[in-house]
Coordinates of N, CA and C in Angstrom, one line a residue:
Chain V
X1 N 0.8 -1.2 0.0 CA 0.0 0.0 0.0 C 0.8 1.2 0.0
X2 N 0.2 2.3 0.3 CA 0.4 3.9 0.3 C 1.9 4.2 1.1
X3 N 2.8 4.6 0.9 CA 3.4 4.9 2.4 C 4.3 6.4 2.0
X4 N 4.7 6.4 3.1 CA 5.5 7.5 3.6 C 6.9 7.1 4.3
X5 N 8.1 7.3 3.8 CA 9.3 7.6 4.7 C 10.1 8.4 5.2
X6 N 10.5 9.1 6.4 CA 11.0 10.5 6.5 C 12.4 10.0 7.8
X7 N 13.2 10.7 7.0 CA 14.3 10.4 8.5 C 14.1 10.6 9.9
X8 N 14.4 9.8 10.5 CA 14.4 10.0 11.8 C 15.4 11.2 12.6
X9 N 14.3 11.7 13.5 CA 14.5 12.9 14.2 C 15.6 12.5 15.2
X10 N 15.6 13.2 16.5 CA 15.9 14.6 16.2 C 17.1 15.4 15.7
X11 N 16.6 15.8 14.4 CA 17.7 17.1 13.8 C 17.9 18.4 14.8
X12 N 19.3 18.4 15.1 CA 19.4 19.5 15.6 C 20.4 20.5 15.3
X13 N 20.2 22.0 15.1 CA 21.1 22.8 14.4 C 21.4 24.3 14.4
X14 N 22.5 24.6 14.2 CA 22.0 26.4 15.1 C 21.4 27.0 13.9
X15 N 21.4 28.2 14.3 CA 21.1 29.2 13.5 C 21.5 29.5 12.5
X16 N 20.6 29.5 11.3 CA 21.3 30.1 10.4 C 21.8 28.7 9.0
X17 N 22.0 27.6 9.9 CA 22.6 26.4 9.3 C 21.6 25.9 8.0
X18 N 21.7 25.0 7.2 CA 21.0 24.5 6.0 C 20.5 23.6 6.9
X19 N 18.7 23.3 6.2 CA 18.2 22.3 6.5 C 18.2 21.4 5.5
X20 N 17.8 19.8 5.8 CA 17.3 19.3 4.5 C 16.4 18.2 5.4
X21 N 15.4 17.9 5.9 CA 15.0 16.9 6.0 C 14.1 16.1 4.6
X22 N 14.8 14.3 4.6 CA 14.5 13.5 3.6 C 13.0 13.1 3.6
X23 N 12.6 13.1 2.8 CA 11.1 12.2 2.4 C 10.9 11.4 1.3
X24 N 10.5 10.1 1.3 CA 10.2 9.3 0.2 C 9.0 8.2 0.6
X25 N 8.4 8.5 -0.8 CA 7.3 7.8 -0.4 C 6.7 6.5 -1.8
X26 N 5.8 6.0 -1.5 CA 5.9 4.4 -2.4 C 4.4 4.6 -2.9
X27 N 4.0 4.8 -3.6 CA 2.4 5.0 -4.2 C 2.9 4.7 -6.0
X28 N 1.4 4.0 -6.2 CA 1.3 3.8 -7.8 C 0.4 5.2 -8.4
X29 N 1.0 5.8 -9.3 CA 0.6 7.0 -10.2 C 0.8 8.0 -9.5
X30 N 0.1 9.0 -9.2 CA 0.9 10.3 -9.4 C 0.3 10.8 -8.3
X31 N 0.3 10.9 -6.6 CA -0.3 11.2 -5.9 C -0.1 12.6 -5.7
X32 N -0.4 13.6 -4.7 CA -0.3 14.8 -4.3 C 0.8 14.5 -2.6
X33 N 1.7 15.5 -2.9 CA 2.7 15.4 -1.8 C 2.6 17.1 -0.9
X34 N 2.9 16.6 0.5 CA 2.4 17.7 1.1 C 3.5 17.7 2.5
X35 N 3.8 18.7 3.2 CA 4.6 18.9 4.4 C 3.4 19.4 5.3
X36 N 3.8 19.2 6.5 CA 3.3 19.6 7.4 C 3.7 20.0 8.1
X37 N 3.6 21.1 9.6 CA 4.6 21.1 10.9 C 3.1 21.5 12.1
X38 N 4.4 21.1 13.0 CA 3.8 21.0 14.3 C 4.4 21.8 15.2
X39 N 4.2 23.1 15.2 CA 4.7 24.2 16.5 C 4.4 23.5 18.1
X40 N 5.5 23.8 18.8 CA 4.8 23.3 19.9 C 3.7 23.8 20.4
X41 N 2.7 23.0 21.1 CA 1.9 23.6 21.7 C 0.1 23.3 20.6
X42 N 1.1 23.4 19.5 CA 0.0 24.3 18.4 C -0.7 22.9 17.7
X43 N -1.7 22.9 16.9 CA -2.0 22.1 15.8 C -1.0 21.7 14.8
X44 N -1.5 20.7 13.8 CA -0.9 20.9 12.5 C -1.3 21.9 11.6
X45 N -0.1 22.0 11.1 CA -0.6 23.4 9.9 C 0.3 22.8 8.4
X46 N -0.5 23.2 7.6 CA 0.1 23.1 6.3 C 1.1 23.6 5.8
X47 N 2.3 22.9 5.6 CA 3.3 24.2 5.2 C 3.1 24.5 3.8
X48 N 3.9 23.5 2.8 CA 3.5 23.9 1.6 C 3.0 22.3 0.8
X49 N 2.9 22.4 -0.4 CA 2.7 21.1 -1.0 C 2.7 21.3 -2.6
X50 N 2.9 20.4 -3.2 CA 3.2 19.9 -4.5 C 2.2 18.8 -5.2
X51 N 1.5 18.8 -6.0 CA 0.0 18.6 -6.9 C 1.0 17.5 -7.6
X52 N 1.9 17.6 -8.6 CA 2.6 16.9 -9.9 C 4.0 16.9 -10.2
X53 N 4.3 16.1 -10.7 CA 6.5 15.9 -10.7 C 6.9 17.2 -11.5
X54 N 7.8 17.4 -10.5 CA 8.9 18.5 -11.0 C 7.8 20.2 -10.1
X55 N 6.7 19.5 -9.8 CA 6.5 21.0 -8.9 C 7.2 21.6 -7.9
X56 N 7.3 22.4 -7.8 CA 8.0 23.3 -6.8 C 7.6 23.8 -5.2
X57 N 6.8 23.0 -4.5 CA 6.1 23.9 -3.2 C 7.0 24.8 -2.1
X58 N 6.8 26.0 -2.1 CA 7.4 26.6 -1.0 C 6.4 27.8 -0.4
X59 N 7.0 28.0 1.2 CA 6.4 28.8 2.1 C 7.4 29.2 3.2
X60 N 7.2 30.3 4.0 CA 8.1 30.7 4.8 C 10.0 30.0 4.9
X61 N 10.4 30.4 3.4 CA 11.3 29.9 2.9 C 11.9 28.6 2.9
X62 N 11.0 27.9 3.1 CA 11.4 26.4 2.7 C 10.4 26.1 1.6
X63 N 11.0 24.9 1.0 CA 11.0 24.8 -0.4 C 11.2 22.8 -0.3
X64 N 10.1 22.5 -1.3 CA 10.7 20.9 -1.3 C 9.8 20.7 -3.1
X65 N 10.7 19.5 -4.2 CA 10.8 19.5 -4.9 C 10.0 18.1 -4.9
X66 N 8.8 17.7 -6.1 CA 8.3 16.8 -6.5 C 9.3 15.8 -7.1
X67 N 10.1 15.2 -6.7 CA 11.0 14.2 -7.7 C 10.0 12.7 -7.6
X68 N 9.4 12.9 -9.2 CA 8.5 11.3 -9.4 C 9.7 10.2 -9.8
X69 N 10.8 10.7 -10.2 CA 11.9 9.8 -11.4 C 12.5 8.9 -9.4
X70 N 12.8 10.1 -8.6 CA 13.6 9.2 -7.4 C 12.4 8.8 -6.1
X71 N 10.9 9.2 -6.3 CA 10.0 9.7 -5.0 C 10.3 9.9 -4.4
X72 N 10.8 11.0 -4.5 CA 11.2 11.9 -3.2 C 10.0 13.2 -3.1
X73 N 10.6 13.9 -1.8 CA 9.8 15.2 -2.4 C 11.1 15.7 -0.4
X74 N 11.6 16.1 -0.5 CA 12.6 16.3 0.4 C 12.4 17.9 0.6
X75 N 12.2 18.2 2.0 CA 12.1 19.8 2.6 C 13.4 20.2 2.5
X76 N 13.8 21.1 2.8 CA 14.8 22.3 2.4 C 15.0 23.7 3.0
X77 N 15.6 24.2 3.9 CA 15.4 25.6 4.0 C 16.9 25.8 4.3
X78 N 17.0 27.4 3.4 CA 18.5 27.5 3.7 C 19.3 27.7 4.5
X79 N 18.2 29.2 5.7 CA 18.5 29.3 6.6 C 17.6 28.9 8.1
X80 N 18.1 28.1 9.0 CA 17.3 28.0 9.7 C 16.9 28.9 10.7
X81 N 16.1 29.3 11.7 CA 15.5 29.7 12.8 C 15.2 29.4 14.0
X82 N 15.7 29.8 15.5 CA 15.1 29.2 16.2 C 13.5 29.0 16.6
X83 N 12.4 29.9 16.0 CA 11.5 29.8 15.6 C 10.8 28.5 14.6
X84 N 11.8 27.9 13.7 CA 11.6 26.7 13.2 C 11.7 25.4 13.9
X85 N 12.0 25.6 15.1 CA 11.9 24.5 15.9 C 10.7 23.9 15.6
X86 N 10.2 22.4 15.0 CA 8.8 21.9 15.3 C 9.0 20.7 14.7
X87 N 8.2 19.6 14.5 CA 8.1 18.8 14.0 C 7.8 18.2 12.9
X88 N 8.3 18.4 11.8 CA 7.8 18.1 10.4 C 7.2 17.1 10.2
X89 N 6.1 17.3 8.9 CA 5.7 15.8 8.8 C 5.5 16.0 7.1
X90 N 5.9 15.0 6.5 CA 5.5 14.5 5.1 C 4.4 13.7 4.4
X91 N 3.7 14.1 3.9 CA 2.4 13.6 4.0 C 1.9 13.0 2.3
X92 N 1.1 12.3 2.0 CA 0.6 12.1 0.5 C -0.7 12.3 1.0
X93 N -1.3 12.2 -0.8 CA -2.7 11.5 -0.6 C -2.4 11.4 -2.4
X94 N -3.7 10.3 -2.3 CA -3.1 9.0 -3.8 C -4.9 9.3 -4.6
X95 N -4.7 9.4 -6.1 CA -5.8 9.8 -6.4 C -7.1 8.1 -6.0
X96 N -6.3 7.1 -6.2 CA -6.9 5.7 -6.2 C -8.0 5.6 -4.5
X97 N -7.6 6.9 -3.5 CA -8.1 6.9 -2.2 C -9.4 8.0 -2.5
X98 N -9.2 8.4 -3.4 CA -10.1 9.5 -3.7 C -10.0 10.4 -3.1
X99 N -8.5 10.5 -2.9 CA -8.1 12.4 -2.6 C -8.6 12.8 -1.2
X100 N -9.1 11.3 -0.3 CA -9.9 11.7 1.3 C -9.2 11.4 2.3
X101 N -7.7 10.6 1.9 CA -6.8 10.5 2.9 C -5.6 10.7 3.1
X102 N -5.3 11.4 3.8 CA -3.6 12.2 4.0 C -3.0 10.9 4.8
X103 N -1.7 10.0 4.2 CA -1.5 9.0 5.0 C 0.2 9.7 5.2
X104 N 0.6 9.7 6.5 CA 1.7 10.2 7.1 C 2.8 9.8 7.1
X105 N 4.3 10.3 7.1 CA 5.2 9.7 7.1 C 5.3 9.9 8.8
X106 N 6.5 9.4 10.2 CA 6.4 9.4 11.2 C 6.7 10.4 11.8
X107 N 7.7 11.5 11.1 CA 7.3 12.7 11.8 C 9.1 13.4 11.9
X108 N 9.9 14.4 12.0 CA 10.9 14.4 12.1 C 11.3 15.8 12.9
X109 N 11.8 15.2 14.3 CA 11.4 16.7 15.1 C 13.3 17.8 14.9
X110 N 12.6 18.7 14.6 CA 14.1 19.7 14.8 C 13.8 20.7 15.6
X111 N 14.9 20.9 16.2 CA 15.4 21.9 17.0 C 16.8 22.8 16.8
X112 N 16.2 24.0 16.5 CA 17.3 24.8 15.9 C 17.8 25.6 17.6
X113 N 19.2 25.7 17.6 CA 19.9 26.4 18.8 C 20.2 27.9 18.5
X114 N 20.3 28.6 19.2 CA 20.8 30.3 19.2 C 22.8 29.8 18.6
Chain X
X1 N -16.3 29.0 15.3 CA -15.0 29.5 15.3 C -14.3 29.3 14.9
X2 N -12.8 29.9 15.0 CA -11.9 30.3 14.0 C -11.6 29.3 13.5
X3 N -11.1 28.3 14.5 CA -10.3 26.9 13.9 C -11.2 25.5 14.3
X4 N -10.1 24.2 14.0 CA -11.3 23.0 14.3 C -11.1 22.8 15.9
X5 N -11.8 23.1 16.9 CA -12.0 23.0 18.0 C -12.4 20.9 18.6
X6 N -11.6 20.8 19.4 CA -11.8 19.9 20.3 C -11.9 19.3 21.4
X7 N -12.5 18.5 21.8 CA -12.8 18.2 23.2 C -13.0 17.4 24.1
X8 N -12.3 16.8 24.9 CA -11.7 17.0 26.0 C -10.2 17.8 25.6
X9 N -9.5 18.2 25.9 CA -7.9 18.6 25.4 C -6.8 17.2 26.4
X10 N -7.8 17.0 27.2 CA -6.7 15.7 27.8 C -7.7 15.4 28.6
X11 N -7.3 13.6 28.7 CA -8.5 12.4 29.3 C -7.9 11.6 29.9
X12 N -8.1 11.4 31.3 CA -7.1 10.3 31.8 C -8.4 9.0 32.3
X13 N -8.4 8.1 31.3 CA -9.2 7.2 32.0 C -9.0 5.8 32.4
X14 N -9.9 4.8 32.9 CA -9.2 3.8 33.6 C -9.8 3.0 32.4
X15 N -8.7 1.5 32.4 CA -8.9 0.7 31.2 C -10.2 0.0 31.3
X16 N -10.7 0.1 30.2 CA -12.2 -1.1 30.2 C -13.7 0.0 30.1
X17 N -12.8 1.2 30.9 CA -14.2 2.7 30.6 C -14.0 3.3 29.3
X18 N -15.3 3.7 29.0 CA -15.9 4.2 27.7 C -15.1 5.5 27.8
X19 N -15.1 6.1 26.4 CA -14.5 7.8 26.6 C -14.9 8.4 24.9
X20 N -15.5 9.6 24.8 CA -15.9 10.1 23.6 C -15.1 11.5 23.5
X21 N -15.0 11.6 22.6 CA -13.9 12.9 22.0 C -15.0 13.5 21.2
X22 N -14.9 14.7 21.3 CA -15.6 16.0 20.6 C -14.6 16.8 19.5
X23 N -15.7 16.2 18.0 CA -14.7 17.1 17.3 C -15.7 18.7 16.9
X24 N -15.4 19.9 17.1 CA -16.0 21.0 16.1 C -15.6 21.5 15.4
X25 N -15.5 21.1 13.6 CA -14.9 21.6 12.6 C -15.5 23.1 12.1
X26 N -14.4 23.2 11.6 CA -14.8 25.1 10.9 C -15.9 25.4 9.9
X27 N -16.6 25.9 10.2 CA -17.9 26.0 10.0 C -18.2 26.0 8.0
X28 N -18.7 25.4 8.1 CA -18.8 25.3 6.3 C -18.1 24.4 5.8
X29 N -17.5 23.2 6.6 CA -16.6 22.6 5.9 C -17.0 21.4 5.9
X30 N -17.2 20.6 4.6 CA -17.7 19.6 4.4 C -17.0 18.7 4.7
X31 N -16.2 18.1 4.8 CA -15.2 17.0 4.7 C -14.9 17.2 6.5
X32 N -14.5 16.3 7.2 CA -14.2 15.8 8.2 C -13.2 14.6 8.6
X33 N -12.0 14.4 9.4 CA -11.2 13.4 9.2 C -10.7 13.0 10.8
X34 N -10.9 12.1 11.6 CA -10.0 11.7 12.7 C -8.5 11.1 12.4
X35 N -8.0 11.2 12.8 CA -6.4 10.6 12.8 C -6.3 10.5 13.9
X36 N -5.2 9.4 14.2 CA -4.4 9.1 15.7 C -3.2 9.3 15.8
X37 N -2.3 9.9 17.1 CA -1.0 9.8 17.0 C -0.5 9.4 18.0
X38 N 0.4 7.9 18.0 CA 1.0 7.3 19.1 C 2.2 7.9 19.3
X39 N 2.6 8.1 20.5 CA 3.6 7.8 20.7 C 5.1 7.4 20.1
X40 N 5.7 8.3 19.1 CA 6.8 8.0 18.6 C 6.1 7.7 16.9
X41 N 5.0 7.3 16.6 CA 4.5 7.0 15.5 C 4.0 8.2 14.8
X42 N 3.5 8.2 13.6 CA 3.3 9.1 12.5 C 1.5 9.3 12.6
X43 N 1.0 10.3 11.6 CA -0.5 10.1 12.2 C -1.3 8.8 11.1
X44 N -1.8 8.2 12.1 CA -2.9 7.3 11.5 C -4.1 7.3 11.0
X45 N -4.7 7.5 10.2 CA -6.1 7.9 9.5 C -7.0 6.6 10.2
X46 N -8.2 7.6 10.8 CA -8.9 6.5 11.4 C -10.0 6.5 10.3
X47 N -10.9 7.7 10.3 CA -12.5 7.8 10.1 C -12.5 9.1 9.1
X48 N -12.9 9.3 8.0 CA -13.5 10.1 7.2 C -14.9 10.4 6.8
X49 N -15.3 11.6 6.5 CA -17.0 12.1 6.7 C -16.6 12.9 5.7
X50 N -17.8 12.9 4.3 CA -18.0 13.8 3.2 C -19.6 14.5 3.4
X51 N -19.9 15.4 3.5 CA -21.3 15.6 3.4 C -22.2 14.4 4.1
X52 N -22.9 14.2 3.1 CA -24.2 13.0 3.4 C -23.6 11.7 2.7
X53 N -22.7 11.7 2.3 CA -22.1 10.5 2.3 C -21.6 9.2 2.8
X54 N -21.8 7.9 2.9 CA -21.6 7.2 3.7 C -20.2 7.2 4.3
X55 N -19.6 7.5 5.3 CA -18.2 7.4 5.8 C -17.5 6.3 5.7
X56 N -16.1 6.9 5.3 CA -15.1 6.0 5.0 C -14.4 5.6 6.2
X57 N -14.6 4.7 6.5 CA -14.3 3.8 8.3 C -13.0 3.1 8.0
X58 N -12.0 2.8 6.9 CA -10.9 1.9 6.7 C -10.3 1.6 8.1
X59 N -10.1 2.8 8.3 CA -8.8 2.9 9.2 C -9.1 2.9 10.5
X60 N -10.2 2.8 10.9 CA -10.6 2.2 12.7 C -10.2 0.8 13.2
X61 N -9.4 0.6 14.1 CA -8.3 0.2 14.3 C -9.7 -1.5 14.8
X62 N -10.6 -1.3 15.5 CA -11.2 -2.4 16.0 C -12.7 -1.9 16.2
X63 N -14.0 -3.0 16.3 CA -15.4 -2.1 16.5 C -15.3 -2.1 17.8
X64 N -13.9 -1.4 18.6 CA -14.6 -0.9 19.9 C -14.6 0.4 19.7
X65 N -13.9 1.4 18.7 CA -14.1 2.2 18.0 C -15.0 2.6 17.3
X66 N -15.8 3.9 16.8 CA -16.6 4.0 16.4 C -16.8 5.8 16.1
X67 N -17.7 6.5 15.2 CA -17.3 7.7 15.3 C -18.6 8.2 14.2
X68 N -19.5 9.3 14.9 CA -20.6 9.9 14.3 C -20.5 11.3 13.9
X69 N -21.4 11.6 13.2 CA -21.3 12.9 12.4 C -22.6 13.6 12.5
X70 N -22.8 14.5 13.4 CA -24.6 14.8 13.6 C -24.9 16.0 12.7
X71 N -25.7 16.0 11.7 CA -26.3 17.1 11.0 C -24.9 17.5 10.5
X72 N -23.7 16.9 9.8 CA -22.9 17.8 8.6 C -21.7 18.5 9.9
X73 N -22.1 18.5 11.1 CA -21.0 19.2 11.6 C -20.5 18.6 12.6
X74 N -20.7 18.9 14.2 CA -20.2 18.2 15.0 C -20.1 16.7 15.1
X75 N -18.5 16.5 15.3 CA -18.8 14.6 15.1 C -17.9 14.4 16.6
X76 N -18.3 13.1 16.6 CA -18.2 12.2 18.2 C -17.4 10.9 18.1
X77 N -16.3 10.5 18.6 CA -15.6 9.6 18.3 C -15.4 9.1 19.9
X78 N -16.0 7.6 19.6 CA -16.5 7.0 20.6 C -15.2 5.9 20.7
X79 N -15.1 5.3 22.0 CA -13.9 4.0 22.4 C -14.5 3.6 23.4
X80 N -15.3 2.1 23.2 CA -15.5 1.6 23.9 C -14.5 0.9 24.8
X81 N -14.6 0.3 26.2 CA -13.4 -0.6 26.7 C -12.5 -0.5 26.4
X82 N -12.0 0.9 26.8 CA -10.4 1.4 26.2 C -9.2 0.2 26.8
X83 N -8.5 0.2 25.9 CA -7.3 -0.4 26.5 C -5.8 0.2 26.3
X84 N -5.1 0.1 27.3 CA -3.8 1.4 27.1 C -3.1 1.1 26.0
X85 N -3.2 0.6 24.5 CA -3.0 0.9 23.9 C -3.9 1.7 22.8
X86 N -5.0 2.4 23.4 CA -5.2 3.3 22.7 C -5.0 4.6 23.2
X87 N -4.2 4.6 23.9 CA -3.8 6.3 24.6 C -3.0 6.7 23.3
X88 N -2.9 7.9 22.9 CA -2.3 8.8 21.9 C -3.4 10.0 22.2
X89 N -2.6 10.9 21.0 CA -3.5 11.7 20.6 C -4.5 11.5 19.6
X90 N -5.7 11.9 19.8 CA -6.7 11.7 18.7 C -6.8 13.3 17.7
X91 N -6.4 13.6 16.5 CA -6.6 14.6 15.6 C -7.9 14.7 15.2
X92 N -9.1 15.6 15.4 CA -9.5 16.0 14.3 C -9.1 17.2 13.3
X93 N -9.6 16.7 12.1 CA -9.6 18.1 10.8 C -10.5 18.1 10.2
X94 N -10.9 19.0 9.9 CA -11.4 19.5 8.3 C -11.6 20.4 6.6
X95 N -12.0 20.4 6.2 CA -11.7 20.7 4.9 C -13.0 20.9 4.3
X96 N -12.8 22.2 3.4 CA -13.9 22.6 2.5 C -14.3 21.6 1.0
X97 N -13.5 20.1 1.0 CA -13.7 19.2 0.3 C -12.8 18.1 0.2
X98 N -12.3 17.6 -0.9 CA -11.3 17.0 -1.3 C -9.7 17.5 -0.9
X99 N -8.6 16.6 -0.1 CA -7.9 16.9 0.2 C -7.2 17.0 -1.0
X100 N -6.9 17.3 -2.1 CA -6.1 17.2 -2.9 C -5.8 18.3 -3.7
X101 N -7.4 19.4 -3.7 CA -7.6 20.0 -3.8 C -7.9 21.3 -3.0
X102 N -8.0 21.0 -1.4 CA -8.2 22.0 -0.6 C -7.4 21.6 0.4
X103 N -7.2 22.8 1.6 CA -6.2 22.8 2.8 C -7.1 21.9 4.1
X104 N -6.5 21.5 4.2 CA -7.0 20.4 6.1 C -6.2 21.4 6.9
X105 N -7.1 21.5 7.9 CA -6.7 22.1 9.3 C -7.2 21.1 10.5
X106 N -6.1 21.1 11.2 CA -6.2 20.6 12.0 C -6.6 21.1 13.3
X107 N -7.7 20.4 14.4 CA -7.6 20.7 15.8 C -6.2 20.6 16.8
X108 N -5.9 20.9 17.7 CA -4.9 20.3 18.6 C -4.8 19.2 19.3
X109 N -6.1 18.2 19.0 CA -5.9 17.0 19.4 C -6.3 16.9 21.1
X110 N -6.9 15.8 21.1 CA -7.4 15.1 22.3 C -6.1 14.4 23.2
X111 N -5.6 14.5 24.1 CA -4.8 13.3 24.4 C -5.7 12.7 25.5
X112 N -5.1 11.1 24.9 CA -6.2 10.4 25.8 C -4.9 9.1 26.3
X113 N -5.1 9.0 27.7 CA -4.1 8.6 28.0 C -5.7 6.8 29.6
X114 N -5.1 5.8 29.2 CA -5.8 4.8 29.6 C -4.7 4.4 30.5
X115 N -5.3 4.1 31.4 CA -4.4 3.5 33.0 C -5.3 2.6 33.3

């Protein structure tokens, strides 16, 4: 079935440093790929997401790339924040589910230092 | 209100007792979704609600689980004879339709913790 893989947390990094946390995921045809984070405290919130291969999704300067050729779809940001501390999550949904279920990768917590 | 509201925000109950989670999604939003989050684990898609549509139940883990949708909006997600491995958090979200096509918001989640 459907899945999700994302490295294992916790990433930790100062200020300022490059991010990259990995995602790859296993679905037949062409599903919709999506990030997620989890502020402490807070809900999940959408970060950005990507519809088709070779799309581009970015938001509050991170940025992750549709790669259909490797399935990947890998976050990015160049500089980090201590404010970026939270817990990413990588997420699909597959058209064969009828677009009703976001199935999750495990989660990848970072903590950026001063 | 503003976002998907839920309820209890934390549940400490004893194993074998019943416990119901309150979800209140954002108003006009058709679509509805529970998920679970264990401990160390990723979220798990329990229960889905489209309109008047019959719900898509895949992902409820056993029937001591269970989960209703009254009139299009508030829904209730029931656990009979909890056993401590259903302590996590419970997510609700929802959405103005199709996830593929619109944004899910999430509540803050229920944590429900079985002793």
């Amino acid at each position: 079935g459907d899945s999700v893989t994302q490295m294992e947390g916790p990433v930790t990094l100062s200020e300022e440093a490059f991010l990259t946390i990995n995602c790859t995921y296993t679905a037949t045809g062409y599903p919709s790929l999506f990030w997620y984070v989890q502020y402490p405290g807070e809900g999940l919130q959408l970060l950005l997401k990507a519809t088709k291969a070779d799309d581009k999704g970015s938001n509050k300067g991170f940025e992750a790339t549709y790669r259909k050729e490797t399935t990947s779809f890998h976050l990015e940001k160049g500089s980090v924040q201590v404010s970026d501390s939270a817990v990413y999550f990588c997420a699909l949904t597959h058209p064969a589910g009828g677009y009703n279920k976001l199935i999750f990768g495990a989660g990848t917590r970072l903590a950026v230092h001063p | 209100g503003a976002g998907v509201s839920q309820s209890p925000s934390n549940k400490v109950t004893e194993k074998g007792k019943d416990v119901e989670l309150r979800c209140d999604p954002i108003s006009g939003h058709t679509a509805l979704y529970w998920y679970r989050q264990s401990l160390g684990q990723g979220l798990e898609f329990l229960i889905y609600f489209q309109g008047n549509s019959a719900p898509d139940k895949s992902g409820l883990p056993s029937d001591r689980f269970s989960a209703e949708r009254t009139g299009g909006s508030v829904s209730t997600l029931t656990i009979q004879r909890t056993q401590q491995e259903d302590s996590a958090v419970y997510l609700c979200a929802s959405s103005s339709g199709t996830v593929g096509g619109n944004t899910i918001y999430f509540g803050e989640g229920s944590w429900l913790t079985v002793v």
